[in-house]
Coordinates of C-alpha atoms (C1' of nucleotides) in Angstrom, one line a residue:
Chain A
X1 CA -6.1 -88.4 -65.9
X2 CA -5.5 -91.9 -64.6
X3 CA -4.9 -92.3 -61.2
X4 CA -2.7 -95.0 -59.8
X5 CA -4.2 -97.3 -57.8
X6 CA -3.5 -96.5 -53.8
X7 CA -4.7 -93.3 -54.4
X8 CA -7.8 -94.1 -56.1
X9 CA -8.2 -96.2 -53.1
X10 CA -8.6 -92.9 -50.3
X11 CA -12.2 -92.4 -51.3
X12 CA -12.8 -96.1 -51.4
X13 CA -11.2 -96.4 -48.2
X14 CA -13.0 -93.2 -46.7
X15 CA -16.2 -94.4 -47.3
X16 CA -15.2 -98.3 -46.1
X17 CA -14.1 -97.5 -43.0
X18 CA -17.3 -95.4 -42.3
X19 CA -19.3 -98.6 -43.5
X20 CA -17.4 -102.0 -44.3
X21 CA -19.0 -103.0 -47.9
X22 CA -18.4 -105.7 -49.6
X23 CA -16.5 -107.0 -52.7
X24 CA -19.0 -106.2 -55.1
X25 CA -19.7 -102.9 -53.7
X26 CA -16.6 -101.7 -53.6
X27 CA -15.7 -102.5 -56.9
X28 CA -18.9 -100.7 -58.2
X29 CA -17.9 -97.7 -56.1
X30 CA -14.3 -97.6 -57.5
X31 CA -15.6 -97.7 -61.1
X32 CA -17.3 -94.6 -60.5
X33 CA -14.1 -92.4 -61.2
X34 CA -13.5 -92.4 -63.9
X35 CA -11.3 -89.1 -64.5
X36 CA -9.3 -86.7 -61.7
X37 CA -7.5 -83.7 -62.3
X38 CA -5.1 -81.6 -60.6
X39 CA -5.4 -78.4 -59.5
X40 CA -2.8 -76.0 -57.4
X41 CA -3.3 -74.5 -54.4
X42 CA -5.9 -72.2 -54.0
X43 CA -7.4 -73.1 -57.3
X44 CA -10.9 -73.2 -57.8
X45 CA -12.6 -76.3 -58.0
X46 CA -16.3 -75.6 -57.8
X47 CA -17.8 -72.4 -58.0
X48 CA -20.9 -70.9 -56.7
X49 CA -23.5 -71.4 -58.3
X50 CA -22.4 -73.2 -61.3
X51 CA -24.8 -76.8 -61.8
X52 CA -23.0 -79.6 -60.5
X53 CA -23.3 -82.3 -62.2
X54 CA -20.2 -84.2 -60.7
X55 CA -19.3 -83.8 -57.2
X56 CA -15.3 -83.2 -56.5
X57 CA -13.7 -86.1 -54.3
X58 CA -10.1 -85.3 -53.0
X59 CA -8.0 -88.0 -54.1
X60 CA -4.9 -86.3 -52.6
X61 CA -4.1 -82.7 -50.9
X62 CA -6.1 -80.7 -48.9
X63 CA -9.7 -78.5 -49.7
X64 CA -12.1 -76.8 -48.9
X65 CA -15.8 -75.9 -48.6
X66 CA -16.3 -72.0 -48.1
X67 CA -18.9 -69.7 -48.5
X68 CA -17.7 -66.0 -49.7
X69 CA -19.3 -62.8 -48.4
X70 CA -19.8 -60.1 -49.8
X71 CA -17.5 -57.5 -48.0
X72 CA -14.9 -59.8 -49.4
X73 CA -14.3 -62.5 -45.8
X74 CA -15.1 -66.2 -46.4
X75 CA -15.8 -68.7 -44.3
X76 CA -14.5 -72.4 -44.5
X77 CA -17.4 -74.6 -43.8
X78 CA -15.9 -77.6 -43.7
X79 CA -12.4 -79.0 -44.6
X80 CA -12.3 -81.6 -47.3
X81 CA -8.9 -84.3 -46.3
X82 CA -7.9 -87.1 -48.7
X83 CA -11.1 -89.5 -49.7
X84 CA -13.2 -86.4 -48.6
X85 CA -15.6 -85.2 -51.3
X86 CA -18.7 -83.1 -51.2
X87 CA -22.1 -82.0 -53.5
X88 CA -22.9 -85.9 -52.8
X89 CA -26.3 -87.3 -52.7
X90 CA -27.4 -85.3 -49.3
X91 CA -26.5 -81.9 -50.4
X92 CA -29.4 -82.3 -52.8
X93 CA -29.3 -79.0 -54.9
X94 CA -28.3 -78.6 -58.5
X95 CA -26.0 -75.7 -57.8
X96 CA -23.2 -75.3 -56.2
X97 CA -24.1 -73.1 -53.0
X98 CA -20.6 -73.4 -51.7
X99 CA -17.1 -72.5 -53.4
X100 CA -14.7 -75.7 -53.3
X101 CA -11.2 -74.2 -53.4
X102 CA -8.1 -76.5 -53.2
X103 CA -5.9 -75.4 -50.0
X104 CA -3.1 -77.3 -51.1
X105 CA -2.0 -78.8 -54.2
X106 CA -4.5 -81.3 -55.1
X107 CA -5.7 -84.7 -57.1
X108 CA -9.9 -84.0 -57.6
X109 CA -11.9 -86.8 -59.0
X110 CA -15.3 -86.0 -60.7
X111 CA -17.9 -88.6 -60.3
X112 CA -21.2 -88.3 -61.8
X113 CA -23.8 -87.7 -59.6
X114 CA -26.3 -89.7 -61.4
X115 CA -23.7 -92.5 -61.3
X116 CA -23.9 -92.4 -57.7
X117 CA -27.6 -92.3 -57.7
X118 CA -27.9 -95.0 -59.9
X119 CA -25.4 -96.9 -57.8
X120 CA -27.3 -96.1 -54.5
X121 CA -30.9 -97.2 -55.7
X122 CA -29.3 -100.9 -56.9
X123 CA -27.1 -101.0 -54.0
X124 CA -28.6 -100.4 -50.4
X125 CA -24.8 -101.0 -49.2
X126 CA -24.0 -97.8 -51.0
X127 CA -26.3 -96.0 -50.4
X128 CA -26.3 -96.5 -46.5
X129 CA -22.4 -95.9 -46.5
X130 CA -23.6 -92.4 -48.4
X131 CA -25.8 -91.9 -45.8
X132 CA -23.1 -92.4 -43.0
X133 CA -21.0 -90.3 -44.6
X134 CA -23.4 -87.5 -44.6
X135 CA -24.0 -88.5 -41.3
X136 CA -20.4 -87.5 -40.2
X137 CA -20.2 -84.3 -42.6
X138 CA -23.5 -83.3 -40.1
X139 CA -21.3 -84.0 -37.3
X140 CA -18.4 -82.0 -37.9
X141 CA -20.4 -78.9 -38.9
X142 CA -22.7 -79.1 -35.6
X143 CA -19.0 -79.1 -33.4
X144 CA -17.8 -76.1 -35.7
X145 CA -20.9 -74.4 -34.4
X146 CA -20.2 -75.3 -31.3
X147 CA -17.0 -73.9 -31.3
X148 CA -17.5 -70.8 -33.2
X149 CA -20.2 -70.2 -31.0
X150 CA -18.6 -70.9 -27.5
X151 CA -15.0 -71.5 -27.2
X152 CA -12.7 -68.9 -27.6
X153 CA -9.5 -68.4 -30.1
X154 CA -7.1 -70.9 -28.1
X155 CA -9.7 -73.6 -27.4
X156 CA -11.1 -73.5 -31.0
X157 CA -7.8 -73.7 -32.8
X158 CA -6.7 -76.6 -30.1
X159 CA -10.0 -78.1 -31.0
X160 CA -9.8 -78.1 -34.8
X161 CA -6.1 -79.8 -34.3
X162 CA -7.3 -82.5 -32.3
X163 CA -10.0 -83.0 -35.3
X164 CA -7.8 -83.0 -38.0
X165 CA -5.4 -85.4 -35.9
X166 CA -8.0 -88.0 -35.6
X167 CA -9.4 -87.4 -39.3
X168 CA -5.7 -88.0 -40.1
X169 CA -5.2 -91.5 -38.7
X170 CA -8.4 -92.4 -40.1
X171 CA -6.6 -91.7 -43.8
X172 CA -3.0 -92.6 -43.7
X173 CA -0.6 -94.5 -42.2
X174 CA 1.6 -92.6 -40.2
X175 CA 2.7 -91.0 -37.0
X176 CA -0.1 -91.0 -34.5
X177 CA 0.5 -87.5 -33.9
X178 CA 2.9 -85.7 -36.4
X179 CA 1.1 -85.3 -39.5
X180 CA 1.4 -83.0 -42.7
X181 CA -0.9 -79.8 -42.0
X182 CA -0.6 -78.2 -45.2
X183 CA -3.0 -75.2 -44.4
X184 CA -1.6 -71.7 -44.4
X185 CA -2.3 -69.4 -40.8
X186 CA -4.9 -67.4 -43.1
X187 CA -6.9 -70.8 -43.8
X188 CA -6.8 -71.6 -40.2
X189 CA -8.2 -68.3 -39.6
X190 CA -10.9 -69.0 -42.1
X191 CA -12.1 -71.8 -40.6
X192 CA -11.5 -70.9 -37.2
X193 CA -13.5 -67.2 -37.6
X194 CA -10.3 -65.6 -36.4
X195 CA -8.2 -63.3 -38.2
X196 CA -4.5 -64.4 -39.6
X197 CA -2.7 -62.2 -37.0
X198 CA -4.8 -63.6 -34.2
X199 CA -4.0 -67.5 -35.1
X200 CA -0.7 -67.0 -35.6
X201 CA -0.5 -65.2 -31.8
X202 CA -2.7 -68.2 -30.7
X203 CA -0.4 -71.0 -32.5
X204 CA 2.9 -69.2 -30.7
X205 CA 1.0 -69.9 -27.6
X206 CA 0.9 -73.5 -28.1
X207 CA 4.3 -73.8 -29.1
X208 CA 5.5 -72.1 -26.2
X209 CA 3.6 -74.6 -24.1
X210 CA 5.1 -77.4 -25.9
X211 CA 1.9 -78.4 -27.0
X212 CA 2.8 -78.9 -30.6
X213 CA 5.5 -77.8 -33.2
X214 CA 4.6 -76.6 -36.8
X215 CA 7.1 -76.1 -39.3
X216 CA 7.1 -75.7 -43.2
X217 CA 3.0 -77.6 -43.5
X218 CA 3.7 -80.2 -40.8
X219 CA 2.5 -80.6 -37.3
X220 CA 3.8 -82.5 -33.9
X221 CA 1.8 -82.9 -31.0
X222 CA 4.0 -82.9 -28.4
X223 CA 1.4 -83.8 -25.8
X224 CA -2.3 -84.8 -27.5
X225 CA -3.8 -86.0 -24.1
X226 CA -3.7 -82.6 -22.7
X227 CA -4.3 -80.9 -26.0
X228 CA -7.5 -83.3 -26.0
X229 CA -8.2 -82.1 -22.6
X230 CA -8.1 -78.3 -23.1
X231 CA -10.3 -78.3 -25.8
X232 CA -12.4 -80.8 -24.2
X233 CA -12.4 -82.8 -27.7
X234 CA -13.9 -86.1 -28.0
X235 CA -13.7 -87.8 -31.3
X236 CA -16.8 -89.7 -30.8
X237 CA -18.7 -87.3 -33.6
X238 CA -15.9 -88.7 -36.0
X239 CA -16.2 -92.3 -36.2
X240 CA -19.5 -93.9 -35.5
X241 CA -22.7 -93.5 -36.7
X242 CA -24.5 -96.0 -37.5
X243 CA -27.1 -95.6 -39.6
X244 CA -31.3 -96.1 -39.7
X245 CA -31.4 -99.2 -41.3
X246 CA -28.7 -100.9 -39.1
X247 CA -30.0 -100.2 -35.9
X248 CA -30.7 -103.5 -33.4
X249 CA -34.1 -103.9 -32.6
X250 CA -36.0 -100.4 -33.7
X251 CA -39.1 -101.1 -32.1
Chain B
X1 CA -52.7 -87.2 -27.4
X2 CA -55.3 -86.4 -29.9
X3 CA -54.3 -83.2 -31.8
X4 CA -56.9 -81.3 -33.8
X5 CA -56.6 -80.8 -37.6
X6 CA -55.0 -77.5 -37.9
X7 CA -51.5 -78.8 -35.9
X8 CA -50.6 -81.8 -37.1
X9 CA -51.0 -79.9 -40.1
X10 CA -48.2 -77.6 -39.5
X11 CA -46.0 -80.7 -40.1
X12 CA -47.4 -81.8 -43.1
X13 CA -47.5 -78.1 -44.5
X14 CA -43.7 -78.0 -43.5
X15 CA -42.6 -80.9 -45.4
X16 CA -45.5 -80.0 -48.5
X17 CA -44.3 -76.4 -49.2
X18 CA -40.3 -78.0 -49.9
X19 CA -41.9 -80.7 -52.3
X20 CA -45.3 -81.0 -53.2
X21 CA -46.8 -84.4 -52.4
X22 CA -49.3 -86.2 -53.9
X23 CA -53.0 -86.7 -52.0
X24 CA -51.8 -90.6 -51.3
X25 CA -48.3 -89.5 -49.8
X26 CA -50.1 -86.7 -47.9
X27 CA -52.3 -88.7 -45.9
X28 CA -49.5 -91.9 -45.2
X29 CA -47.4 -88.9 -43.9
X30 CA -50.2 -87.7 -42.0
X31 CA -51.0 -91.1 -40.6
X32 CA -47.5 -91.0 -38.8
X33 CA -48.6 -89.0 -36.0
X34 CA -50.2 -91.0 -33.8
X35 CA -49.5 -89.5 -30.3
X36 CA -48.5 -86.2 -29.4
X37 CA -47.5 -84.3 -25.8
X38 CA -46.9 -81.0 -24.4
X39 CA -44.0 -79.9 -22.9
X40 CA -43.5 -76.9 -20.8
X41 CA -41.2 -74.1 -21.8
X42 CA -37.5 -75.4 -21.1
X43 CA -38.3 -78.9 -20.5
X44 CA -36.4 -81.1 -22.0
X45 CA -37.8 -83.5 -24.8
X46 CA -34.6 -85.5 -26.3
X47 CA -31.9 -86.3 -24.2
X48 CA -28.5 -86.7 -25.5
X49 CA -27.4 -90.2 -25.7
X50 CA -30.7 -91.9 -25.5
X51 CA -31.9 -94.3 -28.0
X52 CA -34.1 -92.5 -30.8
X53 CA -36.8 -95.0 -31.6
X54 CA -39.2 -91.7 -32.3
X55 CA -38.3 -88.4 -33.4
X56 CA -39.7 -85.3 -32.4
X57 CA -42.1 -83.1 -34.9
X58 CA -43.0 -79.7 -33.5
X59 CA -46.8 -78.9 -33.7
X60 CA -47.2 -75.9 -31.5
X61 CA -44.2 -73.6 -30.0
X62 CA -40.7 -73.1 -30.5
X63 CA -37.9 -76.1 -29.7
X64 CA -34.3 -76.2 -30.1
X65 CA -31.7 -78.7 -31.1
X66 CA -28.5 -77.9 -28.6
X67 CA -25.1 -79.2 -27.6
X68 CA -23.8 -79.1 -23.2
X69 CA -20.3 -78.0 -23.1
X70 CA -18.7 -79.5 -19.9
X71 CA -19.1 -75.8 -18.7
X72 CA -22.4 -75.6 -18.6
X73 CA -22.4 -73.1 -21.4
X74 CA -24.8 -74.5 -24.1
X75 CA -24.4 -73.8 -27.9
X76 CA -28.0 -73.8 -29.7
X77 CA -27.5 -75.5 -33.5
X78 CA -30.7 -75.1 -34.7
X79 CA -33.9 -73.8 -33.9
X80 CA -37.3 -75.9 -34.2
X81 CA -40.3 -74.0 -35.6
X82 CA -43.9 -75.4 -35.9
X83 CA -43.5 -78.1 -38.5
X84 CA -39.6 -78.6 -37.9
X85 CA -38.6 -81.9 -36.7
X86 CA -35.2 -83.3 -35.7
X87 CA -33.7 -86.8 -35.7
X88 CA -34.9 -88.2 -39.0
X89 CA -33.0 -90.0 -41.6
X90 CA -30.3 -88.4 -42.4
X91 CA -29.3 -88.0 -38.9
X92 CA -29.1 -91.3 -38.5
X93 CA -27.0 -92.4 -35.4
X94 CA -29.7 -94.2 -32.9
X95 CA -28.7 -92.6 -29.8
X96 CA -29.1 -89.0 -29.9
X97 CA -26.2 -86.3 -30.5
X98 CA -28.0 -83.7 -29.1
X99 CA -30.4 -82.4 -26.9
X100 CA -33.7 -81.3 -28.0
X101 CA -35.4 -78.7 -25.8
X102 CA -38.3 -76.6 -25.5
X103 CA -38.2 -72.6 -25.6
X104 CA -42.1 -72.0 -25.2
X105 CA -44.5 -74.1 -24.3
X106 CA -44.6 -76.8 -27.1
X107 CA -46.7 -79.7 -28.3
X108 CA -44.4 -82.5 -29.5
X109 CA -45.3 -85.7 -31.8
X110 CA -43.1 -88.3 -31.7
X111 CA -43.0 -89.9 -34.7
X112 CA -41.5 -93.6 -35.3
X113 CA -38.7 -93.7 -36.8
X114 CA -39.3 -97.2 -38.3
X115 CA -42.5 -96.1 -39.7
X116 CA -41.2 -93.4 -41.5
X117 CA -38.4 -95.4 -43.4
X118 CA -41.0 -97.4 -44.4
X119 CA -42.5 -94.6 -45.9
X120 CA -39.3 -93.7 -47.3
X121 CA -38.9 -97.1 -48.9
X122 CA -42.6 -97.3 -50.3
X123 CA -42.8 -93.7 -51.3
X124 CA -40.1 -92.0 -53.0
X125 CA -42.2 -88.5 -52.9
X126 CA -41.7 -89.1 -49.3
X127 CA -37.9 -89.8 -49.7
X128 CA -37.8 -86.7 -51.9
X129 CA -39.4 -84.0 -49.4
X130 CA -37.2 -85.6 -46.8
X131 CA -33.8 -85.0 -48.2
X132 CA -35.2 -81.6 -49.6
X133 CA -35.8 -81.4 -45.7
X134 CA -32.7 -82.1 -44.9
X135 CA -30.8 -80.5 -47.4
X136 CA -32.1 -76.8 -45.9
X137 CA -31.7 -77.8 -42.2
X138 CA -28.2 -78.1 -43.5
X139 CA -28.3 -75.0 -45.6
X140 CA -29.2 -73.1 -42.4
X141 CA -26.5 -75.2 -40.2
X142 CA -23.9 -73.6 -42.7
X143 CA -25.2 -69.9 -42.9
X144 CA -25.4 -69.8 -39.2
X145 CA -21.1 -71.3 -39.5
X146 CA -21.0 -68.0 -41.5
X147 CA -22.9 -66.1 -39.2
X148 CA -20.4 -67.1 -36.0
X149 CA -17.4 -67.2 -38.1
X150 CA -17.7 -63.6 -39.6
X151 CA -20.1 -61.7 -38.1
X152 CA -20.6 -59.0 -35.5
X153 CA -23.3 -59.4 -32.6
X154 CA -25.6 -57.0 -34.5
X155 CA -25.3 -58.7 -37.9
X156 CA -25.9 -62.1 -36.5
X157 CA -28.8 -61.0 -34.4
X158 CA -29.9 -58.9 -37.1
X159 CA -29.4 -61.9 -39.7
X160 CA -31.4 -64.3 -37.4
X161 CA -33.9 -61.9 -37.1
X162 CA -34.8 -62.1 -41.0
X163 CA -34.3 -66.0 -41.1
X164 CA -37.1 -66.2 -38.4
X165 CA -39.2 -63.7 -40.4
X166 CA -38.9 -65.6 -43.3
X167 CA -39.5 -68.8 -41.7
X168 CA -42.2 -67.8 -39.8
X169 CA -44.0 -66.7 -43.4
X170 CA -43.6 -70.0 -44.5
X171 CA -45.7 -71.4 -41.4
X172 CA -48.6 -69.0 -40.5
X173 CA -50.8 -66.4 -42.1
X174 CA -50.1 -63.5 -40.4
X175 CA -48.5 -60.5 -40.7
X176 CA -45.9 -60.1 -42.3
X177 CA -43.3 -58.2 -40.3
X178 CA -44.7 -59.5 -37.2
X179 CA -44.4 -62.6 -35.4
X180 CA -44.2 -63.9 -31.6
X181 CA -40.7 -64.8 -30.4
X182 CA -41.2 -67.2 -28.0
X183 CA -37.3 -66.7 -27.0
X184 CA -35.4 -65.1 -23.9
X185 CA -32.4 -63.3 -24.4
X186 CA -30.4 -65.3 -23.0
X187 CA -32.1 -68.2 -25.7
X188 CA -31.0 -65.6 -28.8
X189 CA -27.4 -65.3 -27.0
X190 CA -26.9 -69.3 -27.1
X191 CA -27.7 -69.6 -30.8
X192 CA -25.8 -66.6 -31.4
X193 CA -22.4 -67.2 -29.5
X194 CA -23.0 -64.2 -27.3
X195 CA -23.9 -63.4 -23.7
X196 CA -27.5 -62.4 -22.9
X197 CA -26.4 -59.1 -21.4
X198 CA -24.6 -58.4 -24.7
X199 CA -27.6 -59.5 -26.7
X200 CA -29.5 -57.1 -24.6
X201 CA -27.6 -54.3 -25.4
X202 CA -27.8 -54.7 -29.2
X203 CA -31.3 -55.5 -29.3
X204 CA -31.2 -52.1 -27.9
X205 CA -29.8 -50.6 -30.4
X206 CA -31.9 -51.9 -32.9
X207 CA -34.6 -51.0 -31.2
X208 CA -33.3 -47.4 -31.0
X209 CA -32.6 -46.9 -34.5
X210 CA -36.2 -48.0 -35.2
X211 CA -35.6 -51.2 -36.8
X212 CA -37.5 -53.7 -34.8
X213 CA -39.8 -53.0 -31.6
X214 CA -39.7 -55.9 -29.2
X215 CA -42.1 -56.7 -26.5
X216 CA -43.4 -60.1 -24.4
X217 CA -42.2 -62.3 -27.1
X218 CA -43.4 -60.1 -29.5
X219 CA -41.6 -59.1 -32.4
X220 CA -42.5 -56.5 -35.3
X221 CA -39.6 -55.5 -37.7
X222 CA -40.2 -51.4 -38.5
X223 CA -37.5 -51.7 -41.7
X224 CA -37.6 -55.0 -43.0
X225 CA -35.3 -54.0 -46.2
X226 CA -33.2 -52.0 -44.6
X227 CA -32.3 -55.3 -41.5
X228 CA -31.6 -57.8 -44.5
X229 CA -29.1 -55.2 -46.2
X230 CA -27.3 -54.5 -43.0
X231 CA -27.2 -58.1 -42.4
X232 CA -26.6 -59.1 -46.1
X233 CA -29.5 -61.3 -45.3
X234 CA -30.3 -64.1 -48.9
X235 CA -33.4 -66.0 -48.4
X236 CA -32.5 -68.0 -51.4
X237 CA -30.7 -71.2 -49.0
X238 CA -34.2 -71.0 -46.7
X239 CA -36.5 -71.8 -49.9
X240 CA -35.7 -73.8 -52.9
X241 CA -33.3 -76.9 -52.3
X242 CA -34.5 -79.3 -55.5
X243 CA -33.3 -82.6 -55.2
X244 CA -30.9 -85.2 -57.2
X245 CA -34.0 -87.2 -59.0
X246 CA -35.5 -83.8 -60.0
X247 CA -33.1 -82.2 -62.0
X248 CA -33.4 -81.5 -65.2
X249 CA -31.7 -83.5 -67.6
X250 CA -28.7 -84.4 -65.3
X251 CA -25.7 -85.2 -67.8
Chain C
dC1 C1' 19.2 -62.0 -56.9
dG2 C1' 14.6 -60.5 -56.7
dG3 C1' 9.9 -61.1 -55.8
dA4 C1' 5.9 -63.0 -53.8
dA5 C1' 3.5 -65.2 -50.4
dC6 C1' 3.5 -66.2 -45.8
dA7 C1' 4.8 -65.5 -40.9
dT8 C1' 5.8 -62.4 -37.2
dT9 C1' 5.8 -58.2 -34.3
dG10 C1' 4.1 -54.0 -32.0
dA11 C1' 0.9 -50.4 -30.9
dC12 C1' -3.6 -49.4 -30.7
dG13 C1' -8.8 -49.7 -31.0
dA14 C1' -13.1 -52.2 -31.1
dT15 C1' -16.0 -55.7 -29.7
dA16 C1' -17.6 -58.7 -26.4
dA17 C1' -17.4 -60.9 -21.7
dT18 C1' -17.7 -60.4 -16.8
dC19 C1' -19.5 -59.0 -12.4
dA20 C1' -22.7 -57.0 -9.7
dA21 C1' -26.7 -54.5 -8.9
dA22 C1' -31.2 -52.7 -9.8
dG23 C1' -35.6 -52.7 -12.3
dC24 C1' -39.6 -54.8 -14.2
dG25 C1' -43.6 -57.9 -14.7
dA26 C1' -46.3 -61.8 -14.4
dG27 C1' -48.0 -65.1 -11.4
dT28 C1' -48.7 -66.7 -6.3
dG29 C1' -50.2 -66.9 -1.8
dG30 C1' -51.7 -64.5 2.1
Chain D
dC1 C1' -56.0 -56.7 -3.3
dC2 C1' -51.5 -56.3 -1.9
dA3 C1' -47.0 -57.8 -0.9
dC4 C1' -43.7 -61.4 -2.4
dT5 C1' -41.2 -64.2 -5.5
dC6 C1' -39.0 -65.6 -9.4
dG7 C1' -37.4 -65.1 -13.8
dC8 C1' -36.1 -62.1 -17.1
dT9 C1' -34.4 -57.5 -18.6
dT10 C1' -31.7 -53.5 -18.1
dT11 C1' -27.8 -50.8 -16.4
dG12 C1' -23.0 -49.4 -15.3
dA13 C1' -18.2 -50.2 -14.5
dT14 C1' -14.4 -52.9 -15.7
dT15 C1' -11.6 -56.4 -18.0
dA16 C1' -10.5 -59.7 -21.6
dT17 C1' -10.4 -61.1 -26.1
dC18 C1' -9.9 -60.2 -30.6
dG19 C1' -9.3 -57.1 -34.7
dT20 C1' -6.9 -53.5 -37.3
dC21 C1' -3.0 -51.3 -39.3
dA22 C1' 1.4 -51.1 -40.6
dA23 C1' 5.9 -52.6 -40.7
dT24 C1' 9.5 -56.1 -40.6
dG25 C1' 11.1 -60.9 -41.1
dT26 C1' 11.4 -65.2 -43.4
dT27 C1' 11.1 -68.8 -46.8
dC28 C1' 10.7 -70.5 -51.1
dC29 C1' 11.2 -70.4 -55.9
dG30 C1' 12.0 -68.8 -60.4

DNA sequence: CGGAACATTGACGATAATCAAAGCGAGTGG
DNA sequence: CCACTCGCTTTGATTATCGTCAATGTTCCG
């Protein structure tokens, strides 16, 4: 139940790097988990529907948000990587209207979402980095649209690489461009609004044009300038976004 | 500049029918508009990348919030209905991420930003309605994911078809099966990732199995039960979106 | 070793895009 | 009032992309 301390640290750092806070802050922000669990891949961690009266931040592993239709497909919404979380002050209803299901094995914290609430009215610091952070999760989902809507199988899954490339060196320390990708072809597919069979005929295409190499969860790319390029991908909807309150001069 | 009662009113009805506002908060949010414009259908009224010191509320017409792909191909994220506005708090990066363009001919206020978050600040009914706001602009942002991801051009035009519907309830007193669709086909094919002539050719086939007859943006749904089963259309994520402070005895 | 989940392959079909032309309709100017 | 545009819609023929189905590998783990 009690986290070590670096990995505590990938929310605190998520939400830092979005919007430096300081000491005091940060501290308050920390002490707001107070208990994580794990759960195994493909485990449920929120259901649909259920009240949520913690929101789920991934302290370690991969998740995601997905909406499940009827006829049985789903549809990830949005991928939650280490420090991600989601349910958080923006996504303001009482129930869960999207399924959170672990991809990989993963560390979940719970933090109360009056906590945070709390925390945000004393703490304008907070509740402007919240806001940045929503900011972002707006982002993302408008350039999934976007690529759902208008770039086909190849371009899309190059897209969504690059992403996940540049969400990655926001998180860890590693490799610029080999990273752990521990998402099966199916997932992809999910996110993607391919099939499995079509991914897995698209990611054979990039391998045979040395583009990347993907072996047991973990990615190389072999050549990310022209990956960038072919999917026309430009990470500016990733890092800034600076918020109402911070802008020079409004008026 | 000087709009008569009934418009502005279509913003404050907008924001009044998520959360109901008291008489005080109604009239400060009222007192926001102070100049308004027309724009002719297809002209432009936000670029991208220009400082947001305003954002624009639609009074009259239909708008759109859309992203340029270096193609020329355009993806539409959202669609603006009278009341609908774009670029307020929560999308909060000062220089706008996407372009916001008219469909029909539209009158636009342009609301200070500054002014609002002052309103915000003073007034947390305010605050409320606008995260309630924003909480079902993203609710639709993530049933039109769906939509792209895992639908067919005839479920997601049927699908958008009921959203409208329903939307278009919440706004005028009218019929209610029958609304004006201020939209070209090629419009409905860039918020549904598809080409016009494709679009065309489903409309069709609605049309000739006596679900909807279309004419000079003029829509009247024949089978309004039988369009939200085949699209497996929910209203639910269009409606109610209660907000952190409101719940009910959270924890 | 056996099993389960995941990846890969091939053949085939369905859906949607593309290209190019023709039709329609509302507004314009002669 | 009638051609004349212009933008939008409709049509047909063709191609490309992606999905489906079913089988076969592969890897990992108990």
């Amino acid at each position: 139940m009690t986290g070590d301390h670096a990995v505590e640290n990938q929310f605190l750092m998520r939400v830092c790097r979005l919007a430096p806070l300081e000491a005091a802050d940060q501290t308050a922000l920390k002490r707001l988990i107070r208990k994580s669990i794990t759960v195994e891949a493909r485990g449920v961690v929120c259901r649909v529907g259920e009240p949520v009266e913690f929101f789920p931040a991934v302290l370690e592993g991969w998740a995601a948000r997905c909406q499940l239709l009827s006829n049985g497909q789903r549809q990830i919404t949005g991928l939650l990587l280490p420090g991600d979380f989601a349910y958080s002050s923006r996504h303001a209803t009482p129930f869960a209207s999207e399924e959170i299901v672990a991809l990989s094995a993963c560390r979940i914290a719970f933090i109360s979402r009056r906590d945070l609430h709390e925390l945000m009215v004393e703490r304008p610091g907070i509740a402007n980095a919240m806001q940045v952070y929503a900011a972002v999760e707006y982002a993302i989902a408008n350039v999934w649209l976007v690529s759902l809507g208008r770039r086909n199988a190849i371009a899309r899954l190059a897209h969504l690489l690059c992403e996940l490339q540049h969400r990655m060196l926001q998180v860890e320390k590693q490799e610029p461009n080999s990273f752990s990708l521990p998402l099966t072809q199916s997932d992809l597919a999910d996110a993607l609004g391919l099939t499995p069979v079509h991914v897995n005929r698209k990611l054979q295409r990039l391998r045979q044009d040395n583009l990347i190499t993907l072996k047991s969860q973990s990615i190389e790319i072999l050549d990310l300038p022209f990956l960038k390029a072919s999917a026309s991908f430009d990470p500016g909807y990733l890092d800034h976004a600076p918020v109402v309150g911070r802008q020079p001069a409004l008026n």
